[in-house]
PDB file of C-alpha atoms in Angstrom:
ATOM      1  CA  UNK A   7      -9.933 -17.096   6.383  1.00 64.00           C
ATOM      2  CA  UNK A   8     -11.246 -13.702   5.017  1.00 72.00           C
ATOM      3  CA  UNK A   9     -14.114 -12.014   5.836  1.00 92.00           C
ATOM      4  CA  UNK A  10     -15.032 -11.417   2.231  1.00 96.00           C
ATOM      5  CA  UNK A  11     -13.380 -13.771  -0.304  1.00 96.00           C
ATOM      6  CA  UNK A  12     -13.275 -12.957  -4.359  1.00 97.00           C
ATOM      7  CA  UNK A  13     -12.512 -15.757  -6.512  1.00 97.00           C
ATOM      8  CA  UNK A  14     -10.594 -15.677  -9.005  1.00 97.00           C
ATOM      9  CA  UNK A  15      -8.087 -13.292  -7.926  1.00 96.00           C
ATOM     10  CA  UNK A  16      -6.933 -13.047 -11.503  1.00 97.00           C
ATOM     11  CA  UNK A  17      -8.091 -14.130 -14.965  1.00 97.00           C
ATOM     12  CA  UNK A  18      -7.331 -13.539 -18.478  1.00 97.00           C
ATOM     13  CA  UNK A  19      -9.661 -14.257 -21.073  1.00 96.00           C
ATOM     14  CA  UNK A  20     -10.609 -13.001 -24.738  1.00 97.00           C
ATOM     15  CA  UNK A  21     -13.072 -10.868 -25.630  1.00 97.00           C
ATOM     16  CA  UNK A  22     -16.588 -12.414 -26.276  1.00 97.00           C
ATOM     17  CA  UNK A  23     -16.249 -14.800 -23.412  1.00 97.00           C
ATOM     18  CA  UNK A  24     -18.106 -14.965 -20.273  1.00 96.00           C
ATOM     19  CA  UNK A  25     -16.835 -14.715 -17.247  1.00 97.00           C
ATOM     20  CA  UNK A  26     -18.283 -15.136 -13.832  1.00 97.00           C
ATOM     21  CA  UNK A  27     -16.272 -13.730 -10.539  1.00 98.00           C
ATOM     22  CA  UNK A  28     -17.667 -14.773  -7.290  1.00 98.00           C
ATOM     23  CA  UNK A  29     -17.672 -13.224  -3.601  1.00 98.00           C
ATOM     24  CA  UNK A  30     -18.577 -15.218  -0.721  1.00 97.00           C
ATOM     25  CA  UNK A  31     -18.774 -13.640   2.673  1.00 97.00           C
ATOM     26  CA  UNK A  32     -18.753 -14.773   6.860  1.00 95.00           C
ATOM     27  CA  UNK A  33     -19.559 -11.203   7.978  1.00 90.00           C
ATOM     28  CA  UNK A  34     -23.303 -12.505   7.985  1.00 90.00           C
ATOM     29  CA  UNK A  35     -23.805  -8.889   6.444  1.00 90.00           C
ATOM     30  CA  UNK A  36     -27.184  -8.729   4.367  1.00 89.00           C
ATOM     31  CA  UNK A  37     -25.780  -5.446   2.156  1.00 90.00           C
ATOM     32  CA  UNK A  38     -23.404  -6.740  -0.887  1.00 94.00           C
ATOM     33  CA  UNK A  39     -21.974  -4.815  -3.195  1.00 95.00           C
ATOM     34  CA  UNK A  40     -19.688  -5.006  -6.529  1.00 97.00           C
ATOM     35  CA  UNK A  41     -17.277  -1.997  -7.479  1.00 96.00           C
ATOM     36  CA  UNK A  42     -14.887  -1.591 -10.314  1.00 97.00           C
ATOM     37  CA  UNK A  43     -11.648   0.336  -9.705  1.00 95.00           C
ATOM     38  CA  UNK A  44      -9.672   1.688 -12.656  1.00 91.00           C
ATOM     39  CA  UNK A  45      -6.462   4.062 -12.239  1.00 78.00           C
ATOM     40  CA  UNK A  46      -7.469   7.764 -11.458  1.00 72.00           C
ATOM     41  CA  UNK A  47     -10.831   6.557 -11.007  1.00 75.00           C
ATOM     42  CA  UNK A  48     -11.408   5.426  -7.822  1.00 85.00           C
ATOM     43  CA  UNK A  49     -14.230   2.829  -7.125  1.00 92.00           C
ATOM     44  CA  UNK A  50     -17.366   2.695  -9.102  1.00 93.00           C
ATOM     45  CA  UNK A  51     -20.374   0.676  -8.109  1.00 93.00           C
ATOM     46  CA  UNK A  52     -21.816  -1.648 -10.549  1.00 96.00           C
ATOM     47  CA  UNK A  53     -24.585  -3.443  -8.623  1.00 96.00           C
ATOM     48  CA  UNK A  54     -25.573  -3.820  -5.116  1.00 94.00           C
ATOM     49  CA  UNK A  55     -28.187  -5.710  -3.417  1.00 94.00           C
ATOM     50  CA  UNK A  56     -29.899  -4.977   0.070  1.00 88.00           C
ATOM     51  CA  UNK A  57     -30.795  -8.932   0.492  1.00 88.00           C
ATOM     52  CA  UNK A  58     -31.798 -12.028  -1.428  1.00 90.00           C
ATOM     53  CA  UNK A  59     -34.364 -10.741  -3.031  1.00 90.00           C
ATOM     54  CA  UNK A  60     -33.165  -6.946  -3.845  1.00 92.00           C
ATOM     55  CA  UNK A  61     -30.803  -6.156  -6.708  1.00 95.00           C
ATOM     56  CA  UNK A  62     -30.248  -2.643  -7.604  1.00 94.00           C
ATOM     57  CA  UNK A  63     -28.369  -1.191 -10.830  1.00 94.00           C
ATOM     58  CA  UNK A  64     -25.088   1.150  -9.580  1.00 92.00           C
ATOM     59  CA  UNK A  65     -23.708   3.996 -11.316  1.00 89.00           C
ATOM     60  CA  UNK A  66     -21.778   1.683 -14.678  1.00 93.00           C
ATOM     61  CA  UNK A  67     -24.211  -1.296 -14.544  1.00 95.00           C
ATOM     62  CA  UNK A  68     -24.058  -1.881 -18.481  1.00 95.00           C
ATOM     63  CA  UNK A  69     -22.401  -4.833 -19.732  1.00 95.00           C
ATOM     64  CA  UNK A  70     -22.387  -6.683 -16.583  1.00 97.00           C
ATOM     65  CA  UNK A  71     -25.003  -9.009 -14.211  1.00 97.00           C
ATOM     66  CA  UNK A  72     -25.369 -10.187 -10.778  1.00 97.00           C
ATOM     67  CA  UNK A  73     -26.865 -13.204  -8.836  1.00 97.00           C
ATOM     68  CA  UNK A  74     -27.093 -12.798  -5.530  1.00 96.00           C
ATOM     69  CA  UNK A  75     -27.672 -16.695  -4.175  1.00 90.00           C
ATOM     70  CA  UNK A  76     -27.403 -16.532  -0.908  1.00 93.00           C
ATOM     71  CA  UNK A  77     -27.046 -14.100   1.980  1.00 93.00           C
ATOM     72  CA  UNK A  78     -23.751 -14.865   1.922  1.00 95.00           C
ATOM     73  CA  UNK A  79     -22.533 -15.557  -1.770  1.00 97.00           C
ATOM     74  CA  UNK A  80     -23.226 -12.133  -4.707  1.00 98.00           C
ATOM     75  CA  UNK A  81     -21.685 -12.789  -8.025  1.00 98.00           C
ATOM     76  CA  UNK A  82     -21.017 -10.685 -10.928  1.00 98.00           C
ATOM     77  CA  UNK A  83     -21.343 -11.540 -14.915  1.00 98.00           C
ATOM     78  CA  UNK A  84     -19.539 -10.527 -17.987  1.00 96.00           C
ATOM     79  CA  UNK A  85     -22.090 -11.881 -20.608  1.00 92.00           C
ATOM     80  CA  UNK A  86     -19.723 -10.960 -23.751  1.00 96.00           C
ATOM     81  CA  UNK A  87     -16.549  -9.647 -21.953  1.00 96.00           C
ATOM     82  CA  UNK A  88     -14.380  -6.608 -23.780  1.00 96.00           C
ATOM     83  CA  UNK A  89     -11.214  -5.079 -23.217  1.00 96.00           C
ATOM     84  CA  UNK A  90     -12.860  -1.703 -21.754  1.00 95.00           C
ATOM     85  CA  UNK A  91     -13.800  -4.042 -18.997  1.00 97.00           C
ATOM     86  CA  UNK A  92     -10.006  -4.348 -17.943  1.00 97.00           C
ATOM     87  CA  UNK A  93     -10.006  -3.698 -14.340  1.00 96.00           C
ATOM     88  CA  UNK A  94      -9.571  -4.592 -10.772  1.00 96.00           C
ATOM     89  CA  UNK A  95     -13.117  -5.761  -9.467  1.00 98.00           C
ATOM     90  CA  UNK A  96     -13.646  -5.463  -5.538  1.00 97.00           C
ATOM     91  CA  UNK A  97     -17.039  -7.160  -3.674  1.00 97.00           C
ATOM     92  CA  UNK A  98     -18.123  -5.349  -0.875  1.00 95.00           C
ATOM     93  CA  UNK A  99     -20.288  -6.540   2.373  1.00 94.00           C
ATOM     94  CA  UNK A 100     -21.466  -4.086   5.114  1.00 88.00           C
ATOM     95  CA  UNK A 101     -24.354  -2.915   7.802  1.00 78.00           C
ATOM     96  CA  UNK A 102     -25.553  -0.259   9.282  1.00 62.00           C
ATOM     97  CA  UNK A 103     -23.524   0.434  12.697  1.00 57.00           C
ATOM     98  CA  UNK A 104     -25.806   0.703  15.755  1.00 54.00           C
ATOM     99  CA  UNK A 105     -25.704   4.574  17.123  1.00 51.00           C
ATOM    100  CA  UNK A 106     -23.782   6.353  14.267  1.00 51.00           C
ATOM    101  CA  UNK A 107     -26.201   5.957  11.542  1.00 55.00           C
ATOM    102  CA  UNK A 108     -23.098   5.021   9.150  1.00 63.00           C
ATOM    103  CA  UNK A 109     -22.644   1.518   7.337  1.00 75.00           C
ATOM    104  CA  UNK A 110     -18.861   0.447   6.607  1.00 82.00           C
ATOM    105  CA  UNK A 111     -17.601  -1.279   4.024  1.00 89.00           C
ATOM    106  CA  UNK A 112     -15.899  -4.386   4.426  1.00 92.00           C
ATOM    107  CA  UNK A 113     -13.287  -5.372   1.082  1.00 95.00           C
ATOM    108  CA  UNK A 114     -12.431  -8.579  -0.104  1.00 96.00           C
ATOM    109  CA  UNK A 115      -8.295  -8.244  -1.608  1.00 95.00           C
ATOM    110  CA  UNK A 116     -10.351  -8.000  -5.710  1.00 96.00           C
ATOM    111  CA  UNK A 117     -10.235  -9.671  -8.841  1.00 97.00           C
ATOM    112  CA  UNK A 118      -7.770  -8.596 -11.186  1.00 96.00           C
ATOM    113  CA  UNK A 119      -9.643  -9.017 -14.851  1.00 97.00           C
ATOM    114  CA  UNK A 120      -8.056  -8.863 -18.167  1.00 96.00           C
ATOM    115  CA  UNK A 121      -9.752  -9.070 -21.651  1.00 97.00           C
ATOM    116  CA  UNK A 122      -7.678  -9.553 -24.660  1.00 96.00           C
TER     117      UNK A 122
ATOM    118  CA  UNK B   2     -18.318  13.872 -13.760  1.00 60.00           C
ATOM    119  CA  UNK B   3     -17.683  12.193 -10.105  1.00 72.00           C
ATOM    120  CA  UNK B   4     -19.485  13.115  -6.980  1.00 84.00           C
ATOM    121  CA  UNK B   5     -16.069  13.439  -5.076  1.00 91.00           C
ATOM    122  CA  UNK B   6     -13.271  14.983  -6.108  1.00 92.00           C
ATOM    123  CA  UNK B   7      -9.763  14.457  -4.458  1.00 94.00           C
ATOM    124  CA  UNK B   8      -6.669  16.116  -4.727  1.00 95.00           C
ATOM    125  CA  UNK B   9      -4.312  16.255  -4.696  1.00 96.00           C
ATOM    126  CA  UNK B  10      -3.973  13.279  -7.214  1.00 94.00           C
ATOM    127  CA  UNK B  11      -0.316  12.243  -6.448  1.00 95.00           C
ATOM    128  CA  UNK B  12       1.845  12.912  -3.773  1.00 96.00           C
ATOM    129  CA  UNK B  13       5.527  12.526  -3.089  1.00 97.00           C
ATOM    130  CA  UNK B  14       7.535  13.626   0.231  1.00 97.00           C
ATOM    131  CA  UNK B  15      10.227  13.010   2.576  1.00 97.00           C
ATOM    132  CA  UNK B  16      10.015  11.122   6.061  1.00 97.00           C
ATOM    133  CA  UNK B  17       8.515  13.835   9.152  1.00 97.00           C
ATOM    134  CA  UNK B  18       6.624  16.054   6.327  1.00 97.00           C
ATOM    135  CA  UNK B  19       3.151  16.657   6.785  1.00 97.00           C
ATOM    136  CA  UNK B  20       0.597  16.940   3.977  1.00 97.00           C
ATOM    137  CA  UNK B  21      -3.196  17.249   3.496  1.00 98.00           C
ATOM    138  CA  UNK B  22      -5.146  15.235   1.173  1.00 98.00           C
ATOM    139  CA  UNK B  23      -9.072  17.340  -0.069  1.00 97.00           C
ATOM    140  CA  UNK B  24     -12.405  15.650  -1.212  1.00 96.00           C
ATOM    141  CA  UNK B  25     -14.756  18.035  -2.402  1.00 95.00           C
ATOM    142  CA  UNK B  26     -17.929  17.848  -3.269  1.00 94.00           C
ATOM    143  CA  UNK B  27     -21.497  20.124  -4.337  1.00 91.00           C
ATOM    144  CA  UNK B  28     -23.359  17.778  -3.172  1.00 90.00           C
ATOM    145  CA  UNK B  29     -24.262  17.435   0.606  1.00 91.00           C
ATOM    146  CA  UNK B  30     -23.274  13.855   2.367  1.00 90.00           C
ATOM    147  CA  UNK B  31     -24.884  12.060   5.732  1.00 87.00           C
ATOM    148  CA  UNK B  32     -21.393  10.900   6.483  1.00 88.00           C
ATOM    149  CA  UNK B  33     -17.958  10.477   4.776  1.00 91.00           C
ATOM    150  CA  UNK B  34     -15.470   7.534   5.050  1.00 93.00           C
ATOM    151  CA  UNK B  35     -11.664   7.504   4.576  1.00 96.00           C
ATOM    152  CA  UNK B  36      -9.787   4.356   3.116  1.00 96.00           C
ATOM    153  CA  UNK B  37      -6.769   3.238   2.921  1.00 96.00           C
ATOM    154  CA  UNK B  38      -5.430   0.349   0.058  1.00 95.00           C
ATOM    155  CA  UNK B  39      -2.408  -1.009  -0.206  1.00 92.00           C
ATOM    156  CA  UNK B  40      -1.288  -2.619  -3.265  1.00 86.00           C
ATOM    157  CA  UNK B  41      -3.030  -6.321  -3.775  1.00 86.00           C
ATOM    158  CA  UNK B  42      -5.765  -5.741  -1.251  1.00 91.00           C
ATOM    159  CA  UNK B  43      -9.097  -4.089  -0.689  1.00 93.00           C
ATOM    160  CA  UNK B  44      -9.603  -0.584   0.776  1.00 95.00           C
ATOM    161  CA  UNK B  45      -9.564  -0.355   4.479  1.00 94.00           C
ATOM    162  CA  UNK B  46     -11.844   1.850   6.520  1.00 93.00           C
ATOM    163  CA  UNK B  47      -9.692   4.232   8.801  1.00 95.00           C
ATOM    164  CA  UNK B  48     -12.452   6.326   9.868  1.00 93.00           C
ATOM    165  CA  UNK B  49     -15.862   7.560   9.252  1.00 90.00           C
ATOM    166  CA  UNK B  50     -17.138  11.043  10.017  1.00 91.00           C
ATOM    167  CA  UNK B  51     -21.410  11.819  10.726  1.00 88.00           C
ATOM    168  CA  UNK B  52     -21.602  15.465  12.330  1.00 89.00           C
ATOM    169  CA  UNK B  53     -20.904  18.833  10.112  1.00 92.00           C
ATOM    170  CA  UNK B  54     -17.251  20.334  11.486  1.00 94.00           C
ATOM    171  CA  UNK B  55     -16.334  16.838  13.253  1.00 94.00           C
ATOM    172  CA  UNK B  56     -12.924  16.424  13.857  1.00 96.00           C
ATOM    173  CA  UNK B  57     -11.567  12.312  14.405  1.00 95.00           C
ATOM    174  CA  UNK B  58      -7.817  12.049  14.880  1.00 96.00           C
ATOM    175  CA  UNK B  59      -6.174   8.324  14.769  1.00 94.00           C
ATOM    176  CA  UNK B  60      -2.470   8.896  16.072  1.00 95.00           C
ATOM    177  CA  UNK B  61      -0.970  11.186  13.409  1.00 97.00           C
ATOM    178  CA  UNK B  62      -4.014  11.407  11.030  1.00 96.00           C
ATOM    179  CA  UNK B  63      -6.563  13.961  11.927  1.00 97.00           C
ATOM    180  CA  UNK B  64      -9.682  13.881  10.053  1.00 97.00           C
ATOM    181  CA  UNK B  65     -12.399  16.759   9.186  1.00 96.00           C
ATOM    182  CA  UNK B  66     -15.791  16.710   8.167  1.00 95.00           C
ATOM    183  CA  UNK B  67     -16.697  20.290   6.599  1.00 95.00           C
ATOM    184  CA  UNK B  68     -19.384  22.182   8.439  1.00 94.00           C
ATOM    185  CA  UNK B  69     -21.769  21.968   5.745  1.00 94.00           C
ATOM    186  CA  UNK B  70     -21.673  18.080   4.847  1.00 92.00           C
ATOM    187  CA  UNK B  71     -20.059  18.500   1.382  1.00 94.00           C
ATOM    188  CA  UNK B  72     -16.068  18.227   1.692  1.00 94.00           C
ATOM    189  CA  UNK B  73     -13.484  16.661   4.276  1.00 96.00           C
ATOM    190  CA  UNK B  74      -9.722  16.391   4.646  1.00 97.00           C
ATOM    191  CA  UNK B  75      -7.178  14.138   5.880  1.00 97.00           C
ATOM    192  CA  UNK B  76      -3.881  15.374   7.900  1.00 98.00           C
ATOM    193  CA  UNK B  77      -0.867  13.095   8.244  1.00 97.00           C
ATOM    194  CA  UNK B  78       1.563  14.738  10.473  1.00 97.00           C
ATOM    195  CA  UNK B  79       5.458  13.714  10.664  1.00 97.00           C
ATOM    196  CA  UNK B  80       4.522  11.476   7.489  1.00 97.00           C
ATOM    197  CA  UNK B  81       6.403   7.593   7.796  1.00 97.00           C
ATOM    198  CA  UNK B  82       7.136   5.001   5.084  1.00 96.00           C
ATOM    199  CA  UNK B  83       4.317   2.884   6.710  1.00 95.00           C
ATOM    200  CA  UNK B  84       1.638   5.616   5.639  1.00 96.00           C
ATOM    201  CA  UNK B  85       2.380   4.461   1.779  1.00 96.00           C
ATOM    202  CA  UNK B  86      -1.016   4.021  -0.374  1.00 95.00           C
ATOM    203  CA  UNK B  87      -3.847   5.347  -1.738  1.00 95.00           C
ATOM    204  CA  UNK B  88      -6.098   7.104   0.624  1.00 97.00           C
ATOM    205  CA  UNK B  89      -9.718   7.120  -1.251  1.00 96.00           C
ATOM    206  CA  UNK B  90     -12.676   8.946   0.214  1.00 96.00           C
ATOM    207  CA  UNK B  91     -16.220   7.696   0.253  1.00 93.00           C
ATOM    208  CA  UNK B  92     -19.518   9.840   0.914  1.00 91.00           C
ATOM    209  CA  UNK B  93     -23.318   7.851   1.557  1.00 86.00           C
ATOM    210  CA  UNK B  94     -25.907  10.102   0.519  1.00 79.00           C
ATOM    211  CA  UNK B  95     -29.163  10.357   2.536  1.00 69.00           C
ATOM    212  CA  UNK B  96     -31.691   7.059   2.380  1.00 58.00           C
ATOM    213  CA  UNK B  97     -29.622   5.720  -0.503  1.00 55.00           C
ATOM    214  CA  UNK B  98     -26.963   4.217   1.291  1.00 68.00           C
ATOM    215  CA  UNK B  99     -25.026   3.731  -1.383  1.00 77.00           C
ATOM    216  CA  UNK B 100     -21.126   4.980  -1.423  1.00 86.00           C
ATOM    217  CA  UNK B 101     -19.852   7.795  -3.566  1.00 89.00           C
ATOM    218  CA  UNK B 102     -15.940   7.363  -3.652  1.00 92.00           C
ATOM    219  CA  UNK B 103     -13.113   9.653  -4.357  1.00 93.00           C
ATOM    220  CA  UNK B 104     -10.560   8.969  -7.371  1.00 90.00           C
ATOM    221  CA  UNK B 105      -7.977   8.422  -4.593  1.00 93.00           C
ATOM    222  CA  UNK B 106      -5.242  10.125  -3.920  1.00 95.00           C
ATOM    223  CA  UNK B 107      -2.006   7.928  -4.081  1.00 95.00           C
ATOM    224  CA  UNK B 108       0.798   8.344  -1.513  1.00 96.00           C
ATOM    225  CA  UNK B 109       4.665   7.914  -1.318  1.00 96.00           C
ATOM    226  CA  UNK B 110       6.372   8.622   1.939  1.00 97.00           C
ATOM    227  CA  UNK B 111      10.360   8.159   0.987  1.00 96.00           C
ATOM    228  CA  UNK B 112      12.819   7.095   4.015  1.00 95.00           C
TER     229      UNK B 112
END
């Protein structure tokens, strides 16, 4: 099994819907993260959270929501979904490596969203 | 605007070239992160680089980490089909830790 699973890989819904994709994670990492990748964009965070109880706004937080649950589970909400929100969707989990002062990301394979 | 900027944006050579990929930035970083993704998966760390003018080298890609914190580059040497994808870079600011990344720069080695 993956370290970092997304679920659903892919959906297609209309616009005005809500949609909820889900990461769960075995890494036993308390840093979670959600990005959005669009072409000649790169990745853009959208919300992160530090643990349970910490949720932070990222850089294009608008629009969407997150719940983290667990340590282990972080989902992100689409309230009233639109087409501009068209995009590949990648959780994140990671920690802060002992001695190099870095934390690493760890991907799950992302959630391919379309809104008609 | 983005914090990072990579170039070059596309890339297209033969087997055995060798090419450079940039990320630039203004702003100064506590460490920078290269990535690999392939198509239908998540990025992949390859390396991650902590100390102004650090140089990392994995096989055939040598990585650099500009003396003042703000910009690193990749180095593929004798460039194989197998190095196909999109290399993205990824900066973590000081006592944010929070990850800046790169538009990507998206890779085609042809046999």
């Amino acid at each position: 099994d993956a370290d970092v699973t997304q679920t659903p890989r892919n959906r297609i819904t209309k616009t005005g819907k809500r949609i909820m994709l889900e990461c769960s994670q075995t890494k036993g990492h308390d840093r979670m993260y959600w990005y959005r990748q669009d072409p000649g964009l790169g990745l853009q965070l959208i919300y992160y959270s530090f643990d349970v109880k910490d949720i932070n706004k990222g850089e294009i937080s608008d629009g969407y929501s997150v719940s983290r649950q667990a340590q282990a589970k972080f989902s992100l909400s689409l309230e009233s979904a639109i087409p501009n929100q068209t995009a590949l969707y990648f959780c994140a989990t990671s920690e802060t490596r002992q001695g190099s002062g870095a934390n690493v990301l760890t991907f799950g394979a992302g959630s391919r969203l379309t809104v008609l | 605007t983005q914090l990072l900027e990579q170039s070059p944006q596309f890339l297209s050579i033969q087997e055995g070239e060798n090419l450079t990929v940039y990320c630039n930035s203004s702003s100064v970083f506590s460490s920078l992160q290269w990535y690999r993704q392939e198509p239908g998966e998540g990025p992949v760390l390859l390396v991650t680089v902590v100390t102004g003018g650090e140089v990392k080298k994995l096989k055939r890609l040598t990585f650099q980490f500009g003396d003042a914190r703000k910009d690193s580059s990749l180095h593929i040497t004798a460039a194989q089909p197998g190095d196909t994808g999109l290399y993205l870079c990824a900066g973590a600011r000081y006592n944010f830790n929070k990850f800046y990344f790169g538009s990507g720069t998206k890779l085609n080695v042809k046999p």
